[in-house]
Tab-separated table of C-alpha atoms in Angstrom:
chain	number	residue	atom	x	y	z
W	9	MET	CA	1.845	36.374	0.470
W	10	ASN	CA	1.270	32.908	-0.996
W	11	ASN	CA	0.295	30.031	1.238
W	12	PRO	CA	3.192	27.676	2.098
W	13	LEU	CA	3.476	24.729	-0.286
W	14	LEU	CA	3.559	21.354	1.466
W	15	LEU	CA	4.499	17.890	0.263
W	16	GLY	CA	2.681	14.823	1.566
W	17	LEU	CA	4.176	11.360	1.071
W	18	ASP	CA	2.177	8.161	1.496
W	19	GLY	CA	4.403	5.097	1.580
W	20	GLY	CA	2.935	1.734	0.647
W	21	ALA	CA	4.216	-1.779	0.109
W	22	THR	CA	5.280	-1.146	-3.501
W	23	LYS	CA	5.387	2.616	-4.100
W	24	ILE	CA	5.308	6.166	-2.753
W	25	LEU	CA	2.454	8.538	-3.549
W	26	ALA	CA	3.456	12.217	-3.449
W	27	GLN	CA	1.016	15.133	-3.346
W	28	THR	CA	1.711	18.858	-3.132
W	29	CYS	CA	-0.861	20.884	-1.206
W	30	THR	CA	-1.610	24.080	0.700
W	31	ILE	CA	-3.658	25.047	3.738
W	32	ASP	CA	-6.620	27.315	2.989
W	33	PRO	CA	-6.427	30.124	5.604
W	34	ARG	CA	-10.205	30.623	5.602
W	35	SER	CA	-11.449	27.061	6.019
W	36	SER	CA	-8.206	25.593	7.487
W	37	LEU	CA	-8.690	22.677	5.070
W	38	ILE	CA	-5.744	21.185	3.209
W	39	ILE	CA	-6.128	21.490	-0.556
W	40	PRO	CA	-4.294	19.346	-3.139
W	41	LYS	CA	-2.373	21.176	-5.846
W	42	GLU	CA	-1.784	19.690	-9.295
W	43	GLU	CA	-1.733	15.932	-9.904
W	44	TYR	CA	-0.272	13.404	-7.498
W	45	HIS	CA	2.791	11.418	-8.515
W	46	GLU	CA	3.660	7.790	-7.779
W	47	SER	CA	7.159	6.283	-7.712
W	48	ASN	CA	7.773	2.546	-7.580
W	49	TYR	CA	10.440	0.982	-5.367
W	50	ARG	CA	11.197	-1.506	-8.127
W	51	ASP	CA	12.780	1.324	-10.135
W	52	SER	CA	15.615	1.410	-7.589
W	53	LEU	CA	18.662	-0.700	-8.459
W	54	LYS	CA	18.573	-2.112	-4.913
W	55	PHE	CA	15.034	-3.483	-5.231
W	56	ASP	CA	14.635	-7.256	-4.924
W	57	SER	CA	11.443	-8.618	-6.523
W	58	GLY	CA	11.909	-11.881	-4.624
W	59	PHE	CA	12.050	-10.288	-1.173
W	60	ILE	CA	10.056	-12.110	1.511
W	61	PRO	CA	9.325	-10.292	4.803
W	62	ILE	CA	10.602	-11.816	8.044
W	63	ASP	CA	8.045	-13.962	9.891
W	64	LEU	CA	5.811	-11.677	11.978
W	65	ALA	CA	6.247	-13.688	15.170
W	66	GLN	CA	10.031	-13.285	14.848
W	67	GLN	CA	9.650	-9.569	14.133
W	68	LYS	CA	7.515	-9.085	17.254
W	69	LYS	CA	10.036	-11.020	19.353
W	70	GLU	CA	12.952	-8.908	18.121
W	71	ALA	CA	11.012	-5.656	18.628
W	72	LYS	CA	10.010	-6.639	22.168
W	73	GLU	CA	13.608	-7.496	23.062
W	74	ASN	CA	14.966	-4.500	21.101
W	75	ASN	CA	17.453	-6.869	19.541
W	76	TYR	CA	17.174	-6.909	15.756
W	77	SER	CA	18.719	-9.210	13.198
W	78	PHE	CA	18.555	-7.722	9.694
W	79	SER	CA	19.560	-9.826	6.710
W	80	GLU	CA	21.436	-8.317	3.773
W	81	GLN	CA	18.276	-8.856	1.703
W	82	GLU	CA	16.147	-6.865	4.161
W	83	ILE	CA	18.725	-4.061	4.358
W	84	ASN	CA	18.890	-3.773	0.559
W	85	GLN	CA	15.127	-3.846	0.174
W	86	SER	CA	14.786	-1.069	2.730
W	87	ALA	CA	17.480	0.885	0.876
W	88	SER	CA	15.315	0.764	-2.277
W	89	ILE	CA	12.519	2.475	-0.301
W	90	ILE	CA	14.904	5.108	1.099
W	91	ASP	CA	16.276	5.810	-2.382
W	92	THR	CA	12.762	6.285	-3.756
W	93	ILE	CA	11.638	8.619	-0.959
W	94	VAL	CA	14.763	10.778	-1.277
W	95	LYS	CA	14.439	10.910	-5.064
W	96	VAL	CA	10.804	12.046	-4.816
W	97	ILE	CA	11.599	14.757	-2.251
W	98	LEU	CA	14.576	16.121	-4.198
W	99	SER	CA	12.589	16.177	-7.424
W	100	SER	CA	9.632	17.937	-5.784
W	101	VAL	CA	11.773	20.528	-3.971
W	102	LYS	CA	13.745	21.254	-7.143
W	103	GLU	CA	10.597	21.966	-9.163
W	104	LYS	CA	8.583	23.762	-6.457
W	105	GLN	CA	9.126	25.877	-3.358
W	106	ILE	CA	8.260	23.172	-0.823
W	107	THR	CA	8.454	24.378	2.785
W	108	GLN	CA	7.503	21.195	4.693
W	109	VAL	CA	7.323	17.456	4.074
W	110	GLY	CA	5.071	14.977	5.859
W	111	LEU	CA	5.642	11.220	5.540
W	112	CYS	CA	3.300	8.418	6.564
W	113	PHE	CA	4.180	4.758	6.331
W	114	PRO	CA	2.660	1.401	7.324
W	115	GLY	CA	4.038	-0.816	10.071
W	116	ILE	CA	4.775	-0.454	13.773
W	117	LYS	CA	7.006	2.529	14.449
W	118	THR	CA	9.976	2.736	16.815
W	119	ALA	CA	9.523	4.514	20.151
W	120	ASN	CA	10.611	7.864	18.686
W	121	TYR	CA	8.596	7.392	15.469
W	122	ASP	CA	11.777	7.588	13.414
W	123	GLY	CA	11.897	4.007	12.134
W	124	ILE	CA	9.871	0.873	11.393
W	125	SER	CA	10.221	-1.941	13.931
W	126	ILE	CA	7.568	-4.330	12.556
W	127	MET	CA	6.445	-4.517	8.920
W	128	ALA	CA	4.050	-7.223	7.732
W	129	ASN	CA	4.479	-6.667	3.990
W	130	GLY	CA	7.931	-5.216	3.601
W	131	PRO	CA	11.363	-4.632	5.134
W	132	ARG	CA	11.943	-3.104	8.562
W	133	ASN	CA	14.261	-0.164	9.109
W	134	ILE	CA	14.694	1.209	12.627
W	135	ASN	CA	16.896	4.039	11.284
W	136	MET	CA	14.645	5.104	8.436
W	137	LEU	CA	14.464	8.846	9.125
W	138	SER	CA	18.125	9.326	9.950
W	139	MET	CA	19.032	7.635	6.644
W	140	ILE	CA	16.591	9.803	4.671
W	141	ASN	CA	17.743	13.049	6.298
W	142	LYS	CA	21.416	12.122	5.894
W	143	MET	CA	20.882	11.725	2.133
W	144	LEU	CA	18.871	14.955	1.903
W	145	LYS	CA	21.293	17.179	3.826
W	146	PRO	CA	24.061	17.521	1.164
W	147	LYS	CA	21.453	18.574	-1.400
W	148	LEU	CA	19.133	20.703	0.736
W	149	ASP	CA	21.307	21.637	3.716
W	150	LYS	CA	18.829	22.115	6.594
W	151	ARG	CA	16.004	23.488	4.469
W	152	ILE	CA	13.990	20.252	4.537
W	153	SER	CA	14.144	17.439	7.079
W	154	ILE	CA	11.533	14.964	8.285
W	155	LYS	CA	11.024	14.744	12.026
W	156	THR	CA	8.427	11.965	12.361
W	157	ILE	CA	7.045	8.976	10.490
W	158	TYR	CA	3.290	9.283	10.808
W	159	ASP	CA	0.848	6.386	11.007
W	160	ASP	CA	-0.752	5.758	7.608
W	161	SER	CA	-4.135	4.818	9.104
W	162	GLU	CA	-4.301	8.041	11.109
W	163	CYS	CA	-3.275	10.080	8.076
W	164	CYS	CA	-6.040	8.496	5.984
W	165	VAL	CA	-8.600	9.640	8.558
W	166	ILE	CA	-7.032	13.107	8.858
W	167	GLY	CA	-7.120	13.432	5.064
W	168	GLU	CA	-10.812	12.509	5.049
W	169	CYS	CA	-11.549	14.987	7.888
W	170	LYS	CA	-9.268	17.916	7.142
W	171	SER	CA	-8.975	18.053	3.337
W	172	SER	CA	-11.157	19.663	0.695
W	173	ILE	CA	-11.716	16.220	-0.886
W	174	GLY	CA	-12.506	14.382	2.380
W	175	ARG	CA	-15.660	12.379	3.079
W	176	LEU	CA	-15.541	12.917	6.848
W	177	ARG	CA	-15.656	16.702	7.079
W	178	ASP	CA	-18.001	17.926	9.840
W	179	CYS	CA	-18.638	14.342	10.942
W	180	LYS	CA	-18.887	13.877	14.711
W	181	ASN	CA	-18.858	10.051	14.875
W	182	ALA	CA	-17.641	7.782	12.093
W	183	ILE	CA	-15.860	4.569	11.093
W	184	TYR	CA	-13.151	4.500	8.422
W	185	VAL	CA	-11.990	1.328	6.670
W	186	GLY	CA	-9.212	1.797	4.129
W	187	GLY	CA	-7.939	-1.208	2.236
W	188	GLY	CA	-4.713	-1.702	0.322
W	189	THR	CA	-1.874	-4.109	1.032
W	190	GLY	CA	-3.126	-3.904	4.635
W	191	ILE	CA	-6.077	-2.275	6.379
W	192	ALA	CA	-6.170	1.354	7.546
W	193	ASP	CA	-8.395	1.551	10.626
W	194	GLY	CA	-10.057	4.768	11.711
W	195	ILE	CA	-12.587	5.941	14.289
W	196	ILE	CA	-13.914	9.412	15.027
W	197	LEU	CA	-15.671	9.702	18.393
W	198	ASN	CA	-17.220	12.978	19.544
W	199	ASN	CA	-15.301	14.983	16.922
W	200	LYS	CA	-11.938	13.470	17.890
W	201	ILE	CA	-9.832	10.938	16.004
W	202	VAL	CA	-9.292	7.966	18.308
W	203	ASP	CA	-5.685	6.779	18.573
W	204	ILE	CA	-6.353	3.090	17.965
W	205	LYS	CA	-2.672	2.251	18.515
W	206	VAL	CA	-2.904	2.907	22.244
W	207	HIS	CA	-6.638	2.610	22.985
W	208	ARG	CA	-7.273	-0.320	25.327
W	209	GLU	CA	-10.805	-1.005	24.091
W	210	ILE	CA	-10.011	-1.254	20.391
W	211	LYS	CA	-8.112	-3.871	18.438
W	212	ARG	CA	-6.656	-3.051	15.045
W	213	SER	CA	-7.566	-5.165	12.036
W	214	TRP	CA	-4.489	-7.398	12.282
W	215	ASP	CA	-5.252	-8.139	15.963
W	216	LEU	CA	-8.996	-8.600	15.494
W	217	ILE	CA	-9.448	-12.367	15.167
W	218	MET	CA	-12.516	-13.830	13.501
W	219	PRO	CA	-14.173	-17.140	14.507
W	220	SER	CA	-12.193	-18.829	11.703
W	221	GLY	CA	-8.951	-17.967	13.524
W	222	GLU	CA	-7.874	-15.514	10.821
W	223	SER	CA	-7.464	-11.775	11.361
W	224	VAL	CA	-9.719	-9.220	9.690
W	225	GLU	CA	-6.694	-7.870	7.813
W	226	GLN	CA	-5.780	-11.312	6.461
W	227	CYS	CA	-9.240	-11.658	4.941
W	228	LEU	CA	-10.226	-8.104	3.984
W	229	SER	CA	-7.025	-6.415	2.769
W	230	LEU	CA	-6.104	-6.719	-0.887
W	231	GLY	CA	-2.742	-8.151	0.157
W	232	GLY	CA	-4.501	-10.778	2.250
W	233	MET	CA	-6.924	-11.711	-0.525
W	234	LEU	CA	-4.084	-12.046	-3.037
W	235	SER	CA	-2.038	-14.210	-0.651
W	236	GLN	CA	-4.966	-16.627	-0.567
W	237	TRP	CA	-5.614	-16.408	-4.300
W	238	ASN	CA	-2.136	-17.279	-5.545
W	239	LYS	CA	0.954	-17.068	-3.361
W	240	GLU	CA	3.275	-17.325	-6.345
W	241	LYS	CA	1.698	-14.475	-8.295
W	242	GLU	CA	2.911	-10.896	-7.995
W	243	LYS	CA	0.631	-8.790	-5.801
W	244	SER	CA	-0.494	-6.368	-8.464
W	245	ILE	CA	-3.604	-4.686	-9.828
W	246	LYS	CA	-3.723	-7.337	-12.574
W	247	ALA	CA	-3.776	-10.059	-9.933
W	248	ILE	CA	-6.683	-8.528	-8.005
W	249	ILE	CA	-8.609	-8.039	-11.275
W	250	SER	CA	-8.012	-11.706	-12.034
W	251	LEU	CA	-9.423	-12.721	-8.641
W	252	PHE	CA	-12.661	-10.793	-9.170
W	253	GLU	CA	-13.014	-11.903	-12.785
W	254	HIS	CA	-12.785	-15.548	-11.729
W	255	ALA	CA	-15.358	-14.910	-9.008
W	256	ARG	CA	-17.776	-13.433	-11.560
W	257	LEU	CA	-17.337	-16.550	-13.704
W	258	GLY	CA	-18.319	-18.764	-10.770
W	259	ASP	CA	-14.888	-19.947	-9.590
W	260	ASN	CA	-15.636	-21.430	-6.147
W	261	PHE	CA	-12.139	-20.799	-4.786
W	262	ALA	CA	-12.253	-17.119	-5.798
W	263	ASN	CA	-15.769	-16.691	-4.431
W	264	ASN	CA	-14.759	-18.244	-1.112
W	265	ILE	CA	-11.987	-15.637	-0.721
W	266	ILE	CA	-14.418	-12.807	-1.465
W	267	GLU	CA	-17.079	-14.207	0.883
W	268	LYS	CA	-14.459	-14.319	3.655
W	269	ALA	CA	-13.576	-10.674	2.906
W	270	ALA	CA	-17.246	-9.650	3.211
W	271	LYS	CA	-17.566	-11.562	6.502
W	272	ALA	CA	-14.414	-9.829	7.764
W	273	PHE	CA	-15.872	-6.431	6.861
W	274	SER	CA	-19.101	-7.218	8.740
W	275	PHE	CA	-17.149	-8.549	11.723
W	276	LEU	CA	-15.030	-5.384	11.829
W	277	ILE	CA	-18.037	-3.054	11.584
W	278	GLU	CA	-19.920	-4.966	14.297
W	279	ARG	CA	-16.960	-4.611	16.675
W	280	ARG	CA	-16.642	-0.909	15.869
W	281	ILE	CA	-20.357	-0.296	16.442
W	282	GLU	CA	-20.064	-2.085	19.808
W	283	PHE	CA	-17.313	0.389	20.712
W	284	PHE	CA	-19.574	3.341	19.919
W	285	GLN	CA	-22.408	1.787	21.903
W	286	SER	CA	-20.117	1.408	24.922
W	287	HIS	CA	-19.628	5.193	24.736
W	288	ASN	CA	-23.349	5.921	24.319
W	289	ALA	CA	-22.798	7.023	20.738
W	290	LYS	CA	-23.675	5.885	17.225
W	291	PRO	CA	-21.609	6.297	14.055
W	292	GLU	CA	-23.129	8.672	11.512
W	293	LYS	CA	-21.367	7.025	8.603
W	294	ILE	CA	-18.922	4.367	7.480
W	295	VAL	CA	-16.385	5.433	4.860
W	296	ILE	CA	-14.609	2.793	2.768
W	297	GLY	CA	-11.439	4.157	1.192
W	298	GLN	CA	-8.161	3.553	-0.640
W	299	ARG	CA	-7.993	0.640	-3.110
W	300	LEU	CA	-10.832	-1.104	-1.286
W	301	GLY	CA	-12.982	1.968	-1.917
W	302	ASN	CA	-12.211	1.810	-5.626
W	303	ILE	CA	-13.135	-1.864	-5.731
W	304	VAL	CA	-16.470	-1.607	-3.932
W	305	SER	CA	-17.394	1.481	-5.973
W	306	GLU	CA	-18.008	-0.934	-8.866
W	307	LYS	CA	-21.652	-1.984	-8.633
W	308	ASN	CA	-21.084	-5.308	-10.376
W	309	ASN	CA	-18.138	-6.245	-8.163
W	310	PRO	CA	-18.858	-9.448	-6.166
W	311	LEU	CA	-17.427	-7.957	-2.963
W	312	SER	CA	-19.476	-4.748	-3.140
W	313	LYS	CA	-22.662	-6.788	-3.632
W	314	LEU	CA	-21.936	-8.796	-0.474
W	315	ILE	CA	-20.950	-5.761	1.596
W	316	PHE	CA	-23.961	-3.665	0.633
W	317	GLN	CA	-26.498	-6.437	1.114
W	318	ASN	CA	-25.977	-6.100	4.885
W	319	ASN	CA	-27.924	-3.497	6.795
W	320	TYR	CA	-25.651	-1.803	9.325
W	321	ASN	CA	-28.233	0.932	10.050
W	322	VAL	CA	-25.431	3.361	9.219
W	323	LEU	CA	-24.838	5.370	6.045
W	324	VAL	CA	-22.000	3.822	3.992
W	325	GLU	CA	-19.978	6.108	1.710
W	326	ILE	CA	-17.103	5.316	-0.611
W	327	SER	CA	-13.942	7.380	-0.970
W	328	THR	CA	-12.166	6.639	-4.243
W	329	ASP	CA	-9.527	9.371	-3.951
W	330	ARG	CA	-6.180	7.814	-3.059
W	331	ARG	CA	-4.556	11.119	-2.052
W	332	THR	CA	-6.084	11.329	1.429
W	333	ALA	CA	-3.206	9.715	3.381
W	334	ALA	CA	-0.599	11.947	1.714
W	335	LEU	CA	-2.761	14.997	2.472
W	336	GLY	CA	-3.103	13.837	6.074
W	337	ALA	CA	0.666	13.495	6.413
W	338	ALA	CA	1.209	17.007	5.040
W	339	TYR	CA	-1.460	18.369	7.405
W	340	LYS	CA	0.237	16.758	10.415
W	341	ALA	CA	3.650	18.148	9.405
W	342	HIS	CA	2.159	21.648	9.067
W	343	GLU	CA	0.268	21.340	12.354
W	344	LYS	CA	3.393	20.210	14.212
W	345	GLN	CA	5.439	23.081	12.812
W	346	ASN	CA	2.886	25.763	13.715
């Protein structure tokens, strides 16, 4: 009998990454099958290129009071994400015998992990899963439904630990720093993934404030760097390339942004190492992943030079494979079902 075919979905600020995979019965590792596929929200007719997220302070206030005010613009922008997710699932299920789907997404989840209550770089949707499943049901009946929206940071770490392509396999203590539009935080302590969301001793990157008054995420994430570089420019790969090219040519403004990112990385690692020390442990390695991993993998990149000139007394490895979060989401869906 063939191993069940799973579908992992990694939602970002601009697109969905989809990866089919299976669980190897011998090693229990999740193994990617075929190439991954990316679908952009902008391809939806409901997408608004001029969408601006609601102020974070207002989002936090509404979430705390459980009293939300969604504008028509935010509702439509969220609908473009729903449309894209449903389209990807239907296309994948039509072409392959998918048995389970796992979805991870950024942002603060609702109490039942079925919606997004706070989203720094996109629209909120507290009814996200019910809307997805409602659109899937007429096409798939009850064959496929998604029960939980998983945390993208956790899924990155799971993908690094539990997949055949992961950099954290058989690692007892480790730090993970994934960078894209935001920062994916991860810690493994004594062979267990620490739930940073609820751990009292640990602050996530957006709550970890540097001496400058800025958060680590504001300075280190690609989204944060681009917001500083040019607020009017689209947050794209071309824009981040432009930032680093200007830095190489000696642009002081660009270099200041990159120096702040390197300081944020050091600040984050120092706080994480302090956490390990408080538990009489030491990290075996630091893994830098996602888009940030791709960037610092370039030896002549100004940011990688600054990061690697510091001696953390810990092995630093780079993960350039962007499939890990999708694999982690699929692994969690399989684990929950079995």
